[in-house]
Coordinates of C-alpha atoms in Angstrom, one line a residue:
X1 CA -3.6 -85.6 22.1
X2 CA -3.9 -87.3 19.4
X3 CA -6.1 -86.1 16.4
X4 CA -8.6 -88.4 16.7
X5 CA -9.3 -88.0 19.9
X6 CA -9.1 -83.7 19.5
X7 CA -11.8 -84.3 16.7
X8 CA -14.2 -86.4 19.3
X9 CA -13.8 -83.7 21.4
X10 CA -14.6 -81.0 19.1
X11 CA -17.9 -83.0 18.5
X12 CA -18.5 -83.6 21.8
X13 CA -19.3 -80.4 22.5
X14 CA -21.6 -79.3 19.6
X15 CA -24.8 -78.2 19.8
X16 CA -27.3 -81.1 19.0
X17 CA -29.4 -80.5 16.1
X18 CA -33.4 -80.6 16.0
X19 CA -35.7 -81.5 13.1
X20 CA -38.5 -79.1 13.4
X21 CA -41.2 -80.3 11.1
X22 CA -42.1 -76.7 9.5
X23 CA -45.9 -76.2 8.3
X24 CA -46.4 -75.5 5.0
X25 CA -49.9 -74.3 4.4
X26 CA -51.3 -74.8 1.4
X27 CA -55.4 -74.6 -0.6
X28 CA -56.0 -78.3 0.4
X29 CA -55.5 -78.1 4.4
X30 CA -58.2 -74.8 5.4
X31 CA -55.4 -72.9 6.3
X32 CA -56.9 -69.4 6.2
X33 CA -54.0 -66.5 6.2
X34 CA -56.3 -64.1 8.8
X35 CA -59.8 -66.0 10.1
X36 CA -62.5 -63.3 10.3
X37 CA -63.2 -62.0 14.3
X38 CA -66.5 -61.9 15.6
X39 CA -66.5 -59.9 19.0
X40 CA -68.7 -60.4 21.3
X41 CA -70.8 -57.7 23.0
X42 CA -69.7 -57.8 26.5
X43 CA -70.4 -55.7 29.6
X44 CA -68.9 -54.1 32.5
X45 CA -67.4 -51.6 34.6
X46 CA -64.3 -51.1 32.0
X47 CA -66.4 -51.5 28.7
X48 CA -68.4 -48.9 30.5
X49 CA -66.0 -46.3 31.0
X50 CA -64.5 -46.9 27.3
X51 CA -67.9 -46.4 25.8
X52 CA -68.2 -43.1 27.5
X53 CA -65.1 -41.9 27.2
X54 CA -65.4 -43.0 22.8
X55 CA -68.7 -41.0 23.1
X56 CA -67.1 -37.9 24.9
X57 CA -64.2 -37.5 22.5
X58 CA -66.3 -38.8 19.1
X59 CA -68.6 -36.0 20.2
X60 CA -65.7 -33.4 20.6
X61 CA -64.3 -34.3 17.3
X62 CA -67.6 -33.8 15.5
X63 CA -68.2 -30.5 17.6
X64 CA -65.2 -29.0 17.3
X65 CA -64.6 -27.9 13.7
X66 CA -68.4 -26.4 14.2
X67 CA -66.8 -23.7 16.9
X68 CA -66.5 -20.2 16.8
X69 CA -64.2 -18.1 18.5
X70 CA -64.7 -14.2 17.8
X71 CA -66.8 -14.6 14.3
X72 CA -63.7 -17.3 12.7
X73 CA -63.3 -21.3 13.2
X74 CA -62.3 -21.7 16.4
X75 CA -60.0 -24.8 15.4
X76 CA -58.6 -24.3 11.7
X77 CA -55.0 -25.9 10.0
X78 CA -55.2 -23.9 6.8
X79 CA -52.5 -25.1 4.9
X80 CA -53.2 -23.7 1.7
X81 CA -53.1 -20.3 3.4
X82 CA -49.9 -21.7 5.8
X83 CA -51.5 -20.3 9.3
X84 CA -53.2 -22.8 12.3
X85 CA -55.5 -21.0 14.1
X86 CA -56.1 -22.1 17.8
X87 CA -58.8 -20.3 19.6
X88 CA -57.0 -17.1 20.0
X89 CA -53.8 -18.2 18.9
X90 CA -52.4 -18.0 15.5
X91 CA -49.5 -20.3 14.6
X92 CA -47.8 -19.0 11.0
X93 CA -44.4 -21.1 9.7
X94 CA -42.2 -19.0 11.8
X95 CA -43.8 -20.7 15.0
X96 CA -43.9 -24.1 13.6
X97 CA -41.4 -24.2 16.7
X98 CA -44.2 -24.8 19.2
X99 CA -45.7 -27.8 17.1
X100 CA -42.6 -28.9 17.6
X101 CA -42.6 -28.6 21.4
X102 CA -46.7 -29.8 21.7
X103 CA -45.9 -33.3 19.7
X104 CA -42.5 -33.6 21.5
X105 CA -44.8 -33.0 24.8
X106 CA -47.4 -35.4 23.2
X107 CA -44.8 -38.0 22.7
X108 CA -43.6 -38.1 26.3
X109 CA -47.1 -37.7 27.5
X110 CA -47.7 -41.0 25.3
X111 CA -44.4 -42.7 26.6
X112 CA -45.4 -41.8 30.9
X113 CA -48.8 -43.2 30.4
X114 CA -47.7 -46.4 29.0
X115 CA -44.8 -46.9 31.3
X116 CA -47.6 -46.5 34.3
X117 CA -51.2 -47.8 32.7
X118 CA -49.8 -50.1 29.7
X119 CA -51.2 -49.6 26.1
X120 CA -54.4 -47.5 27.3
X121 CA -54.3 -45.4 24.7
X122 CA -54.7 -47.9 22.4
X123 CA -58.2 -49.4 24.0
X124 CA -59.7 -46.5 25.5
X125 CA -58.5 -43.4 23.1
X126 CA -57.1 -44.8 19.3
X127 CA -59.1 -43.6 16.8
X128 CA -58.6 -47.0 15.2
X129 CA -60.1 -48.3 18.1
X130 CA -63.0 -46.2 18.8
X131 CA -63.9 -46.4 15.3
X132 CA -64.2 -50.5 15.3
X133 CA -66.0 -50.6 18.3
X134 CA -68.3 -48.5 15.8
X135 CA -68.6 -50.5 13.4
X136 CA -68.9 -53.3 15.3
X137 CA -71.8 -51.7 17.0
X138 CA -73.6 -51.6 13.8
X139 CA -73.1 -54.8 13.2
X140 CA -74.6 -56.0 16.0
X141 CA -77.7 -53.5 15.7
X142 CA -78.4 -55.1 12.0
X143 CA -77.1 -58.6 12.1
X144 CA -77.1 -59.5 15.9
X145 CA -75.0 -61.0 18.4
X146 CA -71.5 -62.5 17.4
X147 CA -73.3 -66.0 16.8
X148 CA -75.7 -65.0 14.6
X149 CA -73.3 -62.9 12.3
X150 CA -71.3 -66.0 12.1
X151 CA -74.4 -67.9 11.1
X152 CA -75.4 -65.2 8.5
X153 CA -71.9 -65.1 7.0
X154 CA -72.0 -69.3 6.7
X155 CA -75.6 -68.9 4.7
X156 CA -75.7 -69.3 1.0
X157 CA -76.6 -65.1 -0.3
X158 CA -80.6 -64.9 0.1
X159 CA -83.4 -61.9 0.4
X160 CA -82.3 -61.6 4.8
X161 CA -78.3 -61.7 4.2
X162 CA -78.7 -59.5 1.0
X163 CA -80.7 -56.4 2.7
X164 CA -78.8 -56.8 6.1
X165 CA -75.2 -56.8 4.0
X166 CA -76.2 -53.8 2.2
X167 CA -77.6 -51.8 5.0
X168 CA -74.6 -52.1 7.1
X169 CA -72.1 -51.5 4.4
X170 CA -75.0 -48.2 3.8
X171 CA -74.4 -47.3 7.3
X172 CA -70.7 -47.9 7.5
X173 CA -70.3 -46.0 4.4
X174 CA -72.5 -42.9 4.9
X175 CA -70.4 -42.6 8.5
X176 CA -67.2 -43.2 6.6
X177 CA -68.4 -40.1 4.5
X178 CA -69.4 -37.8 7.8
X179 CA -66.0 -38.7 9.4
X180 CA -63.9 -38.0 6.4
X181 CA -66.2 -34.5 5.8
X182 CA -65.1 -33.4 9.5
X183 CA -62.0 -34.4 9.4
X184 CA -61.6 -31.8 6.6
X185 CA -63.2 -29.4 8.1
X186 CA -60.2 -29.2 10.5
X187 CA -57.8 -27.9 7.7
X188 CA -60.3 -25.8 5.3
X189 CA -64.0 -24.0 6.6
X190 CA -65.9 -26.8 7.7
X191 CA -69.5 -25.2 6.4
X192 CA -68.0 -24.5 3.2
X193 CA -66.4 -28.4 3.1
X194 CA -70.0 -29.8 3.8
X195 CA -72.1 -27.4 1.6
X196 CA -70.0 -27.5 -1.1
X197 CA -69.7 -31.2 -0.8
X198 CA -73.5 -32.2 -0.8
X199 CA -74.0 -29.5 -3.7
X200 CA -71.9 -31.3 -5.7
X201 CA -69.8 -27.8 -5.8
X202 CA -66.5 -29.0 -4.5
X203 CA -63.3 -28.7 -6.0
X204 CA -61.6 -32.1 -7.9
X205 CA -58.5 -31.7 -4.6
X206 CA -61.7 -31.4 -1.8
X207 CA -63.6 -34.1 -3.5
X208 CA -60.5 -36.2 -3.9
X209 CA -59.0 -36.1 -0.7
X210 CA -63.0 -36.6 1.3
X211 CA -63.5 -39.7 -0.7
X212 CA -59.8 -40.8 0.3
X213 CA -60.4 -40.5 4.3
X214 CA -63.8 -41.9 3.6
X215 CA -62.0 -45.0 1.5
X216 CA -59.3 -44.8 4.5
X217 CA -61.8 -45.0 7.7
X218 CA -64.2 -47.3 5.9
X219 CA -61.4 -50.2 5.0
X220 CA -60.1 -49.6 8.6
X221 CA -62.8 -49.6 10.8
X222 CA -64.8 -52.3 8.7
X223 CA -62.3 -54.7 7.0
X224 CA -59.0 -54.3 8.4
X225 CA -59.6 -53.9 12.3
X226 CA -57.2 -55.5 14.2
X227 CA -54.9 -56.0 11.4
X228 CA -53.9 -52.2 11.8
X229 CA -53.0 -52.8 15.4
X230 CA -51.2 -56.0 14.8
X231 CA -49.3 -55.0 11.6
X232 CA -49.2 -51.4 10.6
X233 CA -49.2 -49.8 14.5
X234 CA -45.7 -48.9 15.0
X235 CA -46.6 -48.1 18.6
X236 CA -47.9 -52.1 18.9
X237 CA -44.2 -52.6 18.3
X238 CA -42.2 -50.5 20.4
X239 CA -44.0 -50.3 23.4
X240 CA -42.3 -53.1 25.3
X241 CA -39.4 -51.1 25.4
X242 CA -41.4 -49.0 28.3
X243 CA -43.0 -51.7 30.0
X244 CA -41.4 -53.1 33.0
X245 CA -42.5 -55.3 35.7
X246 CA -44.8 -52.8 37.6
X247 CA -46.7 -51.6 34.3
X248 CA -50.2 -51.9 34.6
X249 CA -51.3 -54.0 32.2
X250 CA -54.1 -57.0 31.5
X251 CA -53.0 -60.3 33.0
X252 CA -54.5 -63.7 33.9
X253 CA -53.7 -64.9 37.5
X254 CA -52.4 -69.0 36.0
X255 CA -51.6 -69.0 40.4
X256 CA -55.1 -68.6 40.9
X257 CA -56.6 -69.9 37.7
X258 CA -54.6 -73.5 36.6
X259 CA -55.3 -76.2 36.6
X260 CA -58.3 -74.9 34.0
X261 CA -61.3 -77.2 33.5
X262 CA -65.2 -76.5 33.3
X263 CA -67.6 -77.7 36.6
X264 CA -71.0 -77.4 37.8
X265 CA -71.5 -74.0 40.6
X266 CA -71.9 -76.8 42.9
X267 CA -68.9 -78.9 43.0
X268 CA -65.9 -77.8 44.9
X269 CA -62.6 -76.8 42.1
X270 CA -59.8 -77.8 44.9
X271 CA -61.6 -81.2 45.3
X272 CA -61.4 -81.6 41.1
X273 CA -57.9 -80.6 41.3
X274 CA -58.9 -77.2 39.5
X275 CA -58.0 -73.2 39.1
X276 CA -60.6 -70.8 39.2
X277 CA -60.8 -71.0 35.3
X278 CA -63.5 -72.7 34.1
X279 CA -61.9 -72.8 30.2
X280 CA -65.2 -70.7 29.0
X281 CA -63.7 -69.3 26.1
X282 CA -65.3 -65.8 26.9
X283 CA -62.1 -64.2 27.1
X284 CA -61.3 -64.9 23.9
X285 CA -64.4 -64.4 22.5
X286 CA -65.0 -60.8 23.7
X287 CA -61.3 -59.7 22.2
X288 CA -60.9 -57.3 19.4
X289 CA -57.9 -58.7 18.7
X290 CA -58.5 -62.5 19.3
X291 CA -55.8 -63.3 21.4
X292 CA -55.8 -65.8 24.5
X293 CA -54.8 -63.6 27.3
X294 CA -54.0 -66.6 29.3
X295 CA -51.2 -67.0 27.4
X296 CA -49.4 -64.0 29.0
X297 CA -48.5 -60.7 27.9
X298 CA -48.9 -60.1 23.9
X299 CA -47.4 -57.4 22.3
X300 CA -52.1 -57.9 20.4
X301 CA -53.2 -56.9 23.5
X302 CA -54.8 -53.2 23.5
X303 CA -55.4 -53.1 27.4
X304 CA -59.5 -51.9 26.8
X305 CA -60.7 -54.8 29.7
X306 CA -63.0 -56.3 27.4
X307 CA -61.7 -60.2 29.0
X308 CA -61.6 -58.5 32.3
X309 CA -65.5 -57.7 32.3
X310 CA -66.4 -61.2 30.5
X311 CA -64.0 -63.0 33.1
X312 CA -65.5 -60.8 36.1
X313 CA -68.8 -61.6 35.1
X314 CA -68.2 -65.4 34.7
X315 CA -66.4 -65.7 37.9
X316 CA -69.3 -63.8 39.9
X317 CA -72.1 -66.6 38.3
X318 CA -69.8 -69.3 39.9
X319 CA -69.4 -67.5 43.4
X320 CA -65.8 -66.8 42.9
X321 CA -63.4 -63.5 43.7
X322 CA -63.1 -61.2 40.9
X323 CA -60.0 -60.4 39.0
X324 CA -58.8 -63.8 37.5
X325 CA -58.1 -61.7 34.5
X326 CA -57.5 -58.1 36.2
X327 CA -55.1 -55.1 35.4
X328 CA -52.5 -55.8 37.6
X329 CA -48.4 -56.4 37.6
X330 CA -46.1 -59.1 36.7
X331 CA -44.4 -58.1 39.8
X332 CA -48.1 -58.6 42.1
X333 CA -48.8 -61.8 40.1
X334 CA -44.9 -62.8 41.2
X335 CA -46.1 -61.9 44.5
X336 CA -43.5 -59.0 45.2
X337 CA -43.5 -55.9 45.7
X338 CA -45.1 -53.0 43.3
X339 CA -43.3 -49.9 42.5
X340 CA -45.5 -47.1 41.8
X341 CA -42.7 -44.5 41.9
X342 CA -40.0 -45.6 40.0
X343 CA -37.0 -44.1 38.0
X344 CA -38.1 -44.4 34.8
X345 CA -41.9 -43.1 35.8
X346 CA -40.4 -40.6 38.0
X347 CA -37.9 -39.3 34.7
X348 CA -40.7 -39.2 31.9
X349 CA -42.8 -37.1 34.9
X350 CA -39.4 -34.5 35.2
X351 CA -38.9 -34.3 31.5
X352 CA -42.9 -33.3 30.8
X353 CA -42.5 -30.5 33.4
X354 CA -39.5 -29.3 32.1
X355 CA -40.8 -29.4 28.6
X356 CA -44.5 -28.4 29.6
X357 CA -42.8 -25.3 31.9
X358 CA -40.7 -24.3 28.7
X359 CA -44.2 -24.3 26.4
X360 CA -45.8 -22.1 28.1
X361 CA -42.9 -19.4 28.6
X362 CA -42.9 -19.8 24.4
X363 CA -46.2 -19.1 24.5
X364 CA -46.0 -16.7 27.2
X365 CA -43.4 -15.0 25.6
X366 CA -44.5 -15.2 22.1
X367 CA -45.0 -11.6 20.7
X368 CA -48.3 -11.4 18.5
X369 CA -46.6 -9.6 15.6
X370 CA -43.5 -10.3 13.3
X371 CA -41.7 -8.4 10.5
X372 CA -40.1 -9.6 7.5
X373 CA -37.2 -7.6 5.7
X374 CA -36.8 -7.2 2.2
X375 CA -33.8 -5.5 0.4
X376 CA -33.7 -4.3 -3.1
X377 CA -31.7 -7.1 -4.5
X378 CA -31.2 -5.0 -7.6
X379 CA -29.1 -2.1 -5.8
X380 CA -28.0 -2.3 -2.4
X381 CA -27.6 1.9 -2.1
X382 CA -27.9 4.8 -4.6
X383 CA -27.9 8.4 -4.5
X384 CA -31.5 10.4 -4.8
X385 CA -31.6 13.6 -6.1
X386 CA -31.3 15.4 -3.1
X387 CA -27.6 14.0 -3.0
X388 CA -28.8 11.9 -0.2
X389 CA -27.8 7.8 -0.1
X390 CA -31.1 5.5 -0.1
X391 CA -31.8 2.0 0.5
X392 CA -35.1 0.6 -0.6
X393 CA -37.0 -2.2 1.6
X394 CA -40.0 -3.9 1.7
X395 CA -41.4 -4.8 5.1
X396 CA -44.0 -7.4 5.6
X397 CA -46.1 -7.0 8.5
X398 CA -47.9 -10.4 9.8
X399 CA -50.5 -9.8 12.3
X400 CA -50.3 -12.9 14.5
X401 CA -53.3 -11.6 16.8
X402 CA -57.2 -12.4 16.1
X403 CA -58.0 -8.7 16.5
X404 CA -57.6 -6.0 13.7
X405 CA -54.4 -4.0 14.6
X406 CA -53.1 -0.6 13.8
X407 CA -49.4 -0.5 13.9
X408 CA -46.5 2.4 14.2
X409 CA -43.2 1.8 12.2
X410 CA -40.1 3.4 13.1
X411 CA -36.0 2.7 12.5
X412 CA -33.5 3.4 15.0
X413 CA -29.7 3.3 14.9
X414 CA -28.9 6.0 12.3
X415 CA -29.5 9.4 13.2
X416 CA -31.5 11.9 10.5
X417 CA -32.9 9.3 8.6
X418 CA -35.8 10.4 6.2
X419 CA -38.6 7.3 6.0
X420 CA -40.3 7.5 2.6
X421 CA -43.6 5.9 2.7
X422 CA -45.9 4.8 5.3
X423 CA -45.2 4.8 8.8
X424 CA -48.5 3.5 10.2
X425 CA -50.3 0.7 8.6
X426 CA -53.8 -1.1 9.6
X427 CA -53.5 -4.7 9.7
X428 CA -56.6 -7.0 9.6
X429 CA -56.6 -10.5 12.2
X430 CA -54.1 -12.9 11.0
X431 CA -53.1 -11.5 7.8
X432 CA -49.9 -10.3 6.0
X433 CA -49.6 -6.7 5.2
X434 CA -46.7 -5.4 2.5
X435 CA -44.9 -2.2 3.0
X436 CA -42.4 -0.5 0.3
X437 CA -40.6 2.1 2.0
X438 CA -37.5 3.4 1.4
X439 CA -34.6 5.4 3.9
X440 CA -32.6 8.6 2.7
X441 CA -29.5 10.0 4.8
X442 CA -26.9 12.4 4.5
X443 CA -23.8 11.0 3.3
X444 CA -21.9 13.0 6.3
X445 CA -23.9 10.8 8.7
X446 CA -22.6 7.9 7.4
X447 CA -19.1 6.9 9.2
X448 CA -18.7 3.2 7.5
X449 CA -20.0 1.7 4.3
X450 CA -22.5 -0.2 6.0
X451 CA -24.4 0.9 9.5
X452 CA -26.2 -1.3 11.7
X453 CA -29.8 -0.3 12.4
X454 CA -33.2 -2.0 13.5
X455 CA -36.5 -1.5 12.3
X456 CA -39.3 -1.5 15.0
X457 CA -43.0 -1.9 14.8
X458 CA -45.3 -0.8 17.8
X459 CA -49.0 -1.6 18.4
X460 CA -50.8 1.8 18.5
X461 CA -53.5 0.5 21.7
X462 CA -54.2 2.6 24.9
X463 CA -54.7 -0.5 26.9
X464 CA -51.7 -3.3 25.5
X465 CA -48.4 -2.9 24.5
X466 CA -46.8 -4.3 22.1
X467 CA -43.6 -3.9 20.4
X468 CA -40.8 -5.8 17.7
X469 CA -37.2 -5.0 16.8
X470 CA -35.9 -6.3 13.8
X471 CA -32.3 -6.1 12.6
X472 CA -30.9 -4.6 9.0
X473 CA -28.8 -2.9 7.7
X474 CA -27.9 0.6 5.5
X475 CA -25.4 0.2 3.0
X476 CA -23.5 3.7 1.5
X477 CA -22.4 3.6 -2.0
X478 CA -18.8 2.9 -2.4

């Protein structure tokens, strides 16, 4: 061949080349880098359920902190003092293993709901969510509907816009400041958090980090919005990588719905050449996230039915079937068959009983009491003056339990030892009790230079029993 005719071929089979014509957006041209979204109120059967189940869980959040559970906070995540306190459970940095397991569990809980229901959690439960929704419900109490807030916001500032503006920023505020004073109440005493907060008696680190989760939920919930769930949410992001093709998730029927076009109730859609769709705009309109849904599945979409009420309701003014826009399938909008039980499903379900089963023997098994051993660092072993060979220790006692405890302390594993100090010790509800003691033996009942022994701590109850072992060691002088 020769080599012109190798080079035609070579360009022969090149991939031809496009000119895209690439917008550049500049001051002149109203290109706006994010276009404010005004939502409008919608109702139904889903927005129904989401309100309730926002007002169940806001009111558990509130509530919660308020709980006591024999004369303490029932909930508390004291770091300062490094203990979580759970009803009648007591979680100290040695368990910080069953954290571990709960937000490994929580994970998988997340990863099986979205592989069956779709990004629920984001429209029903997110605390981004829920809190918009709040806002946006004060919004609408103050300065109306979704056309009239556009209308306000258009108007040059006057006497209406000014006192409207400033009581909803008020109001948005002052909740800000509630949320952010429970919220801390979960990791310090919630009474002393608000008291001490509205008495102007709070420390610069309480003060500091209130105003901070106020700033935090008032920038979210008010300004941000849907910029969290499009842009920050890492879960927006990889949650594709569960979905498949029987996820449940928010379509639009385009079988059922194209062509789109509006017409009167009375004329006939087939005759027009039309979908059910009447291109209403609603669907867009009532989004929190102001995507078209029927442009298929968006990683935006947060699944809370909002376009499913406003399209159900359109579609029963015109006399036509529900569930244009439904929760539904790709593989059911294919017109195939729908999964429920599939491998995937059915392996997140066998992982969180395996994981759930293995909780609660940790917790089960988890004794209520745990002893910390301290050598002398300064001499491992010297000789008293009864010509006996003595190792010091200090033993630290952590009650794990919510009930005052007396305990019995014993060692095993060396026989005639002499215990000098304390061998039974009170121990108040989840608190740390220190204990010098030291152990004397005869040097003829020592047959190596260092003897294995365990120290063990009994609960002294008629009615529970409870006992620890904890390894050491007895070291003879040289």
């Amino acid at each position: 061949m020769k080599a012109n005719d190798r080079k035609d071929s070579k360009v022969s089979h090149q991939i031809p080349i496009k000119n895209v014509e690439i917008h550049q957006p500049n001051n002149n041209d109203g290109y706006k880098p994010r276009d404010q979204i005004y939502v409008r109120k919608v109702t139904g059967v889903f927005q129904q359920l989401r309100q309730k189940m926002n007002f169940f869980f806001l009111a558990l959040f509130a509530l919660l902190p308020w709980i006591e559970y024999n004369g303490n906070q029932a909930i508390l995540l004291d770091i300062s003092e490094q203990r979580f306190t759970l009803w009648s459970v007591t979680l100290w940095p040695q368990d910080l293993t069953l954290l571990a397991w709960i937000f490994i569990l929580s994970a998988f809980l997340l990863f099986f709901v979205t592989t069956f229901l779709g990004r629920v959690w984001c429209g029903y439960l997110c605390p981004q969510t829920v809190w918009t929704f709040i806002f946006i419900w004060f919004e609408e109490k103050i300065e109306g509907t979704a056309n009239q807030r556009k209308k306000l916001d258009s108007q040059p500032l006057n006497a209406n816009k000014f006192w409207r503006k400033a009581l909803k920023h008020f109001c948005w505020g002052l909740f800000s400041v509630l949320t952010a004073l429970t919220f801390v109440g979960y990791f310090a005493p919630v009474r002393e958090v608000f008291i001490d907060f509205f008495t102007f008696n709070a420390s610069f680190a309480l003060a500091a980090t209130v105003w901070f989760f106020a700033f935090c939920t008032y920038g979210n919930a008010g300004w941000m919005r849907e910029i969290m769930c499009l842009h920050m949410c890492p879960y927006a992001r990889f949650q594709s990588a569960m979905f498949d093709k029987d996820t449940l998730t928010v379509s639009y029927d385009a079988t059922r719905g194209e062509n789109r076009g509006p017409r009167s109730r009375k004329q006939d859609p087939k005759a027009l050449g039309l979908g059910d769709c009447i291109d209403c705009n609603l669907c867009v309109q009532v989004c929190p996230t102001g995507i078209d849904i029927r442009n298929g599945l968006q990683y935006e979409c947060i699944n809370c039915g909002a376009c499913v009420d406003a399209c159900d309701g359109v579609m029963e003014r015109m006399n036509y079937d529900k569930g244009l826009i439904r929760y539904t399938t790709e593989h059911e909008l294919e017109g195939k068959k729908v999964n429920i039980l599939r491998g995937k499903l059915i392996g997140y379900a066998l992982v969180l009983t395996v994981m759930t089963s293995l909780l609660v023997v940790e917790i089960s098994s988890r004794v209520p009491v745990s002893l910390d051993i301290i050598r002398d660092r300064t001499e491992l072993a010297k000789e008293n003056f009864n010509g006996d060979i003595e190792n010091v220790y200090t033993l630290k006692i952590l009650n794990k339990s919510q009930n005052d405890n007396r305990y019995r302390l014993s060692v095993k594993g060396i026989n005639n030892v002499k215990w000098h100090g304390e061998q039974e010790v009170f121990v108040k509800a989840a608190t740390a009790y220190t204990l010098p003691i030291s152990l004397s033996v005869d040097p003829y009942e020592l047959d190596s230079y260092m003897t294995d022994i365990s120290f063990v701590v009994e609960l002294v109850s008629d009615t529970e029993e409870v006992k620890l072992e904890h390894e050491s060691r007895f070291f003879n002088k040289r």
